[in-house]
Amino acid sequence: DAKTTQPPSMDCAEGRAANLPCNHSTISGNEYVYWYRQIHSQGPQYIIHGLKNNETNEMASLIITEDRKSSTLILPHATLRDTAVYYCIVRVPGYNDMRFGAGTRLTVKP
Amino acid sequence: EPEVTQTPSHQVTQMGQEVILRCVPISNHLYFYWYRQILGQKVEFLVSFYNNEISEKSEIFDDQFSVERPDGSNFTLKIRSTKLEDSAMYFCASTDQTGYAGELFFGEGSRLTVL
């Protein structure tokens, strides 16, 4: 029932920007794009979400294409502690629940 | 910063035994969830709970599972007769904003090992 497609793994050099892509070509007009991450076996951690506009917070930026069929999560200055599995999820808040796919395993290398 | 807390952090049990996993959601949250993650696999949705009843459940959440909010603060997941394949990390989550953002806050998980 995957509504998103993400690369299984990516590497990034410490201090550089990490750009994690996500395809959601069947997204509907009222679905939001959420990003979570899971460091090792800890509980998933919320990063950011958006509907159609680009969003930025203290953790990351979210760039959503104009047709909303894809998005990119940007970690501007990746650190070793950003090594984690990153999940892109689409859902309608209050209508359906957060369902996780396989995500992208990001490895930040020194 | 408020957080979701889960107990126990690790429980070992014999197959066929009953297990109760406990969660204390963030105090003003109204929507509660259980997820599980079998080692090496993805995080799987089990059940969502609002206003003292289940609002949605997955195909995994069969008759051996039940949830309860017995005292207005704790949110529990009971597995009636554990099987080997129930061995997993179980995560509780809560939110108060399903109408808008619905950001879920997760606990650190309870590791269940069934022998």
PDB file of N, CA, C and O in Angstrom, chain A residues 1 32 34 36 38 40-46 49 87 91-102, chain B residues 33 35 37 42-43 45 48 56-59 89 91 97-108 111:
ATOM      1  N   ASP A   1       0.828  -1.201   0.000  1.00  0.00           N
ATOM      2  CA  ASP A   1       0.000   0.000   0.000  1.00  0.00           C
ATOM      3  C   ASP A   1       0.866   1.257   0.000  1.00  0.00           C
ATOM      4  O   ASP A   1       0.461   2.324   0.422  1.00  0.00           O
ATOM      5  N   TYR A  32      -1.079  15.580   3.243  1.00  0.00           N
ATOM      6  CA  TYR A  32       0.140  16.254   3.634  1.00  0.00           C
ATOM      7  C   TYR A  32       1.323  15.305   3.427  1.00  0.00           C
ATOM      8  O   TYR A  32       1.178  14.087   3.459  1.00  0.00           O
ATOM      9  N   TYR A  34       4.738  14.158   5.250  1.00  0.00           N
ATOM     10  CA  TYR A  34       5.418  14.154   6.535  1.00  0.00           C
ATOM     11  C   TYR A  34       6.782  13.477   6.388  1.00  0.00           C
ATOM     12  O   TYR A  34       6.934  12.544   5.604  1.00  0.00           O
ATOM     13  N   TYR A  36       9.681  11.690   8.950  1.00  0.00           N
ATOM     14  CA  TYR A  36      10.114  11.206  10.248  1.00  0.00           C
ATOM     15  C   TYR A  36      11.470  10.544  10.070  1.00  0.00           C
ATOM     16  O   TYR A  36      11.859  10.180   8.949  1.00  0.00           O
ATOM     17  N   GLN A  38      14.241   7.591  12.178  1.00  0.00           N
ATOM     18  CA  GLN A  38      14.423   6.638  13.258  1.00  0.00           C
ATOM     19  C   GLN A  38      15.917   6.373  13.386  1.00  0.00           C
ATOM     20  O   GLN A  38      16.546   5.841  12.453  1.00  0.00           O
ATOM     21  N   HIS A  40      18.734   4.340  14.900  1.00  0.00           N
ATOM     22  CA  HIS A  40      18.902   2.977  15.423  1.00  0.00           C
ATOM     23  C   HIS A  40      17.531   2.379  15.721  1.00  0.00           C
ATOM     24  O   HIS A  40      16.686   2.357  14.850  1.00  0.00           O
ATOM     25  N   SER A  41      17.263   1.929  16.887  1.00  0.00           N
ATOM     26  CA  SER A  41      15.964   1.305  17.199  1.00  0.00           C
ATOM     27  C   SER A  41      15.113   2.193  18.101  1.00  0.00           C
ATOM     28  O   SER A  41      14.185   1.708  18.746  1.00  0.00           O
ATOM     29  N   GLN A  42      15.411   3.485  18.100  1.00  0.00           N
ATOM     30  CA  GLN A  42      14.625   4.406  18.917  1.00  0.00           C
ATOM     31  C   GLN A  42      13.262   4.639  18.280  1.00  0.00           C
ATOM     32  O   GLN A  42      13.024   4.254  17.127  1.00  0.00           O
ATOM     33  N   GLY A  43      12.372   5.289  18.996  1.00  0.00           N
ATOM     34  CA  GLY A  43      11.078   5.636  18.441  1.00  0.00           C
ATOM     35  C   GLY A  43      11.224   6.637  17.306  1.00  0.00           C
ATOM     36  O   GLY A  43      12.115   7.484  17.333  1.00  0.00           O
ATOM     37  N   PRO A  44      10.373   6.542  16.288  1.00  0.00           N
ATOM     38  CA  PRO A  44      10.438   7.524  15.205  1.00  0.00           C
ATOM     39  C   PRO A  44      10.313   8.953  15.738  1.00  0.00           C
ATOM     40  O   PRO A  44       9.582   9.215  16.688  1.00  0.00           O
ATOM     41  N   GLN A  45      11.018   9.845  15.075  1.00  0.00           N
ATOM     42  CA  GLN A  45      11.057  11.246  15.494  1.00  0.00           C
ATOM     43  C   GLN A  45      10.522  12.109  14.362  1.00  0.00           C
ATOM     44  O   GLN A  45      10.985  12.007  13.218  1.00  0.00           O
ATOM     45  N   TYR A  46       9.566  12.958  14.676  1.00  0.00           N
ATOM     46  CA  TYR A  46       9.009  13.880  13.692  1.00  0.00           C
ATOM     47  C   TYR A  46      10.077  14.883  13.251  1.00  0.00           C
ATOM     48  O   TYR A  46      10.857  15.391  14.077  1.00  0.00           O
ATOM     49  N   HIS A  49       6.660  18.694   8.169  1.00  0.00           N
ATOM     50  CA  HIS A  49       5.566  18.313   7.285  1.00  0.00           C
ATOM     51  C   HIS A  49       5.158  19.520   6.453  1.00  0.00           C
ATOM     52  O   HIS A  49       5.476  20.669   6.803  1.00  0.00           O
ATOM     53  N   TYR A  87      11.886   8.520   6.813  1.00  0.00           N
ATOM     54  CA  TYR A  87      10.619   8.066   6.248  1.00  0.00           C
ATOM     55  C   TYR A  87       9.831   9.256   5.696  1.00  0.00           C
ATOM     56  O   TYR A  87       9.634  10.254   6.385  1.00  0.00           O
ATOM     57  N   ARG A  91      -0.379  11.516   4.177  1.00  0.00           N
ATOM     58  CA  ARG A  91      -1.624  11.167   4.855  1.00  0.00           C
ATOM     59  C   ARG A  91      -2.521  12.388   4.953  1.00  0.00           C
ATOM     60  O   ARG A  91      -2.063  13.523   4.838  1.00  0.00           O
ATOM     61  N   VAL A  92      -3.779  12.130   5.216  1.00  0.00           N
ATOM     62  CA  VAL A  92      -4.731  13.190   5.512  1.00  0.00           C
ATOM     63  C   VAL A  92      -4.875  13.247   7.026  1.00  0.00           C
ATOM     64  O   VAL A  92      -5.364  12.293   7.638  1.00  0.00           O
ATOM     65  N   PRO A  93      -4.452  14.342   7.660  1.00  0.00           N
ATOM     66  CA  PRO A  93      -4.548  14.422   9.123  1.00  0.00           C
ATOM     67  C   PRO A  93      -5.974  14.219   9.595  1.00  0.00           C
ATOM     68  O   PRO A  93      -6.905  14.802   9.046  1.00  0.00           O
ATOM     69  N   GLY A  94      -6.148  13.373  10.579  1.00  0.00           N
ATOM     70  CA  GLY A  94      -7.460  13.139  11.150  1.00  0.00           C
ATOM     71  C   GLY A  94      -8.302  12.176  10.364  1.00  0.00           C
ATOM     72  O   GLY A  94      -9.404  11.825  10.787  1.00  0.00           O
ATOM     73  N   TYR A  95      -7.803  11.707   9.245  1.00  0.00           N
ATOM     74  CA  TYR A  95      -8.589  10.791   8.415  1.00  0.00           C
ATOM     75  C   TYR A  95      -7.957   9.409   8.379  1.00  0.00           C
ATOM     76  O   TYR A  95      -8.617   8.412   8.572  1.00  0.00           O
ATOM     77  N   ASN A  96      -6.681   9.361   8.069  1.00  0.00           N
ATOM     78  CA  ASN A  96      -6.011   8.060   8.101  1.00  0.00           C
ATOM     79  C   ASN A  96      -4.723   8.181   8.894  1.00  0.00           C
ATOM     80  O   ASN A  96      -4.258   9.271   9.187  1.00  0.00           O
ATOM     81  N   ASP A  97      -4.201   7.057   9.258  1.00  0.00           N
ATOM     82  CA  ASP A  97      -3.120   7.057  10.223  1.00  0.00           C
ATOM     83  C   ASP A  97      -1.755   7.023   9.543  1.00  0.00           C
ATOM     84  O   ASP A  97      -1.648   6.770   8.352  1.00  0.00           O
ATOM     85  N   MET A  98      -0.734   7.283  10.325  1.00  0.00           N
ATOM     86  CA  MET A  98       0.633   7.361   9.818  1.00  0.00           C
ATOM     87  C   MET A  98       1.111   5.946   9.519  1.00  0.00           C
ATOM     88  O   MET A  98       1.206   5.118  10.408  1.00  0.00           O
ATOM     89  N   ARG A  99       1.411   5.685   8.245  1.00  0.00           N
ATOM     90  CA  ARG A  99       1.892   4.361   7.851  1.00  0.00           C
ATOM     91  C   ARG A  99       3.303   4.508   7.300  1.00  0.00           C
ATOM     92  O   ARG A  99       3.534   5.301   6.383  1.00  0.00           O
ATOM     93  N   PHE A 100       4.220   3.734   7.843  1.00  0.00           N
ATOM     94  CA  PHE A 100       5.628   3.839   7.479  1.00  0.00           C
ATOM     95  C   PHE A 100       5.984   2.838   6.384  1.00  0.00           C
ATOM     96  O   PHE A 100       5.554   1.696   6.416  1.00  0.00           O
ATOM     97  N   GLY A 101       6.796   3.295   5.454  1.00  0.00           N
ATOM     98  CA  GLY A 101       7.366   2.397   4.450  1.00  0.00           C
ATOM     99  C   GLY A 101       8.753   1.957   4.881  1.00  0.00           C
ATOM    100  O   GLY A 101       9.069   1.953   6.070  1.00  0.00           O
ATOM    101  N   ALA A 102       9.568   1.606   3.916  1.00  0.00           N
ATOM    102  CA  ALA A 102      10.921   1.130   4.220  1.00  0.00           C
ATOM    103  C   ALA A 102      11.889   2.274   4.479  1.00  0.00           C
ATOM    104  O   ALA A 102      12.908   2.098   5.140  1.00  0.00           O
TER     105      ALA A 102
ATOM    106  N   TYR B  33      -1.788   5.719  19.852  1.00  0.00           N
ATOM    107  CA  TYR B  33      -1.451   4.741  18.825  1.00  0.00           C
ATOM    108  C   TYR B  33      -0.479   3.704  19.379  1.00  0.00           C
ATOM    109  O   TYR B  33       0.327   4.006  20.267  1.00  0.00           O
ATOM    110  N   TYR B  35       2.328   0.990  17.558  1.00  0.00           N
ATOM    111  CA  TYR B  35       3.023   0.484  16.390  1.00  0.00           C
ATOM    112  C   TYR B  35       3.960  -0.621  16.863  1.00  0.00           C
ATOM    113  O   TYR B  35       4.328  -0.685  18.040  1.00  0.00           O
ATOM    114  N   GLN B  37       7.617  -2.953  15.530  1.00  0.00           N
ATOM    115  CA  GLN B  37       8.710  -3.106  14.559  1.00  0.00           C
ATOM    116  C   GLN B  37       9.450  -4.394  14.868  1.00  0.00           C
ATOM    117  O   GLN B  37      10.166  -4.484  15.874  1.00  0.00           O
ATOM    118  N   LYS B  42      10.136  -2.862   8.850  1.00  0.00           N
ATOM    119  CA  LYS B  42       9.606  -1.501   8.960  1.00  0.00           C
ATOM    120  C   LYS B  42       8.692  -1.349  10.174  1.00  0.00           C
ATOM    121  O   LYS B  42       8.253  -2.332  10.778  1.00  0.00           O
ATOM    122  N   VAL B  43       8.425  -0.107  10.506  1.00  0.00           N
ATOM    123  CA  VAL B  43       7.486   0.207  11.584  1.00  0.00           C
ATOM    124  C   VAL B  43       6.068  -0.029  11.066  1.00  0.00           C
ATOM    125  O   VAL B  43       5.682   0.533  10.041  1.00  0.00           O
ATOM    126  N   PHE B  45       1.873  -0.094  11.694  1.00  0.00           N
ATOM    127  CA  PHE B  45       0.742   0.419  12.457  1.00  0.00           C
ATOM    128  C   PHE B  45      -0.072  -0.741  13.011  1.00  0.00           C
ATOM    129  O   PHE B  45      -0.369  -1.710  12.314  1.00  0.00           O
ATOM    130  N   SER B  48      -5.197   2.662  16.425  1.00  0.00           N
ATOM    131  CA  SER B  48      -5.357   4.016  16.921  1.00  0.00           C
ATOM    132  C   SER B  48      -6.576   4.072  17.830  1.00  0.00           C
ATOM    133  O   SER B  48      -7.518   3.281  17.687  1.00  0.00           O
ATOM    134  N   GLU B  56      -9.143   2.976  14.449  1.00  0.00           N
ATOM    135  CA  GLU B  56      -8.695   2.210  13.291  1.00  0.00           C
ATOM    136  C   GLU B  56      -7.746   1.117  13.773  1.00  0.00           C
ATOM    137  O   GLU B  56      -7.035   1.313  14.757  1.00  0.00           O
ATOM    138  N   LYS B  57      -7.761  -0.001  13.097  1.00  0.00           N
ATOM    139  CA  LYS B  57      -6.804  -1.058  13.420  1.00  0.00           C
ATOM    140  C   LYS B  57      -6.354  -1.734  12.139  1.00  0.00           C
ATOM    141  O   LYS B  57      -7.074  -1.758  11.147  1.00  0.00           O
ATOM    142  N   SER B  58      -5.145  -2.281  12.194  1.00  0.00           N
ATOM    143  CA  SER B  58      -4.605  -2.971  11.028  1.00  0.00           C
ATOM    144  C   SER B  58      -4.956  -4.456  11.093  1.00  0.00           C
ATOM    145  O   SER B  58      -5.464  -4.950  12.112  1.00  0.00           O
ATOM    146  N   GLU B  59      -4.600  -5.148  10.013  1.00  0.00           N
ATOM    147  CA  GLU B  59      -4.866  -6.584   9.958  1.00  0.00           C
ATOM    148  C   GLU B  59      -4.033  -7.354  10.973  1.00  0.00           C
ATOM    149  O   GLU B  59      -4.332  -8.481  11.328  1.00  0.00           O
ATOM    150  N   MET B  89       9.804  -4.660  18.779  1.00  0.00           N
ATOM    151  CA  MET B  89       9.721  -3.402  19.535  1.00  0.00           C
ATOM    152  C   MET B  89       8.301  -2.875  19.361  1.00  0.00           C
ATOM    153  O   MET B  89       7.781  -2.849  18.240  1.00  0.00           O
ATOM    154  N   PHE B  91       5.983   0.436  19.890  1.00  0.00           N
ATOM    155  CA  PHE B  91       6.044   1.880  20.115  1.00  0.00           C
ATOM    156  C   PHE B  91       4.647   2.436  20.352  1.00  0.00           C
ATOM    157  O   PHE B  91       3.711   2.134  19.605  1.00  0.00           O
ATOM    158  N   GLN B  97      -3.426  16.807  17.509  1.00  0.00           N
ATOM    159  CA  GLN B  97      -3.692  17.727  16.404  1.00  0.00           C
ATOM    160  C   GLN B  97      -4.108  17.020  15.126  1.00  0.00           C
ATOM    161  O   GLN B  97      -3.677  17.373  14.062  1.00  0.00           O
ATOM    162  N   THR B  98      -4.935  16.010  15.223  1.00  0.00           N
ATOM    163  CA  THR B  98      -5.260  15.316  13.985  1.00  0.00           C
ATOM    164  C   THR B  98      -6.017  16.221  13.025  1.00  0.00           C
ATOM    165  O   THR B  98      -6.018  16.013  11.834  1.00  0.00           O
ATOM    166  N   GLY B  99      -6.648  17.236  13.553  1.00  0.00           N
ATOM    167  CA  GLY B  99      -7.406  18.096  12.670  1.00  0.00           C
ATOM    168  C   GLY B  99      -6.535  18.939  11.757  1.00  0.00           C
ATOM    169  O   GLY B  99      -6.963  19.363  10.702  1.00  0.00           O
ATOM    170  N   TYR B 100      -5.313  19.166  12.153  1.00  0.00           N
ATOM    171  CA  TYR B 100      -4.458  19.987  11.314  1.00  0.00           C
ATOM    172  C   TYR B 100      -3.192  19.236  10.920  1.00  0.00           C
ATOM    173  O   TYR B 100      -3.066  18.724   9.837  1.00  0.00           O
ATOM    174  N   ALA B 101      -2.237  19.171  11.830  1.00  0.00           N
ATOM    175  CA  ALA B 101      -0.953  18.586  11.461  1.00  0.00           C
ATOM    176  C   ALA B 101      -0.870  17.120  11.832  1.00  0.00           C
ATOM    177  O   ALA B 101      -0.301  16.329  11.099  1.00  0.00           O
ATOM    178  N   GLY B 102      -1.420  16.778  12.977  1.00  0.00           N
ATOM    179  CA  GLY B 102      -1.379  15.384  13.387  1.00  0.00           C
ATOM    180  C   GLY B 102       0.001  14.842  13.581  1.00  0.00           C
ATOM    181  O   GLY B 102       0.264  13.674  13.310  1.00  0.00           O
ATOM    182  N   GLU B 103       0.923  15.708  14.032  1.00  0.00           N
ATOM    183  CA  GLU B 103       2.275  15.229  14.317  1.00  0.00           C
ATOM    184  C   GLU B 103       2.222  14.233  15.451  1.00  0.00           C
ATOM    185  O   GLU B 103       1.681  14.525  16.520  1.00  0.00           O
ATOM    186  N   LEU B 104       2.783  13.057  15.234  1.00  0.00           N
ATOM    187  CA  LEU B 104       2.812  12.025  16.262  1.00  0.00           C
ATOM    188  C   LEU B 104       4.099  12.105  17.061  1.00  0.00           C
ATOM    189  O   LEU B 104       5.184  12.266  16.502  1.00  0.00           O
ATOM    190  N   PHE B 105       3.957  11.975  18.370  1.00  0.00           N
ATOM    191  CA  PHE B 105       5.109  11.896  19.264  1.00  0.00           C
ATOM    192  C   PHE B 105       5.230  10.448  19.731  1.00  0.00           C
ATOM    193  O   PHE B 105       4.282   9.889  20.283  1.00  0.00           O
ATOM    194  N   PHE B 106       6.395   9.873  19.527  1.00  0.00           N
ATOM    195  CA  PHE B 106       6.616   8.468  19.842  1.00  0.00           C
ATOM    196  C   PHE B 106       7.407   8.307  21.131  1.00  0.00           C
ATOM    197  O   PHE B 106       8.290   9.117  21.444  1.00  0.00           O
ATOM    198  N   GLY B 107       7.104   7.209  21.839  1.00  0.00           N
ATOM    199  CA  GLY B 107       7.941   6.811  22.955  1.00  0.00           C
ATOM    200  C   GLY B 107       9.162   6.057  22.460  1.00  0.00           C
ATOM    201  O   GLY B 107       9.326   5.822  21.255  1.00  0.00           O
ATOM    202  N   GLU B 108      10.007   5.670  23.396  1.00  0.00           N
ATOM    203  CA  GLU B 108      11.249   4.997  23.042  1.00  0.00           C
ATOM    204  C   GLU B 108      11.070   3.502  22.809  1.00  0.00           C
ATOM    205  O   GLU B 108      11.997   2.819  22.402  1.00  0.00           O
ATOM    206  N   ARG B 111      10.720  -3.387  24.192  1.00  0.00           N
ATOM    207  CA  ARG B 111      11.168  -4.566  23.439  1.00  0.00           C
ATOM    208  C   ARG B 111      10.569  -5.808  24.065  1.00  0.00           C
ATOM    209  O   ARG B 111      10.761  -6.058  25.261  1.00  0.00           O
TER     210      ARG B 111
END
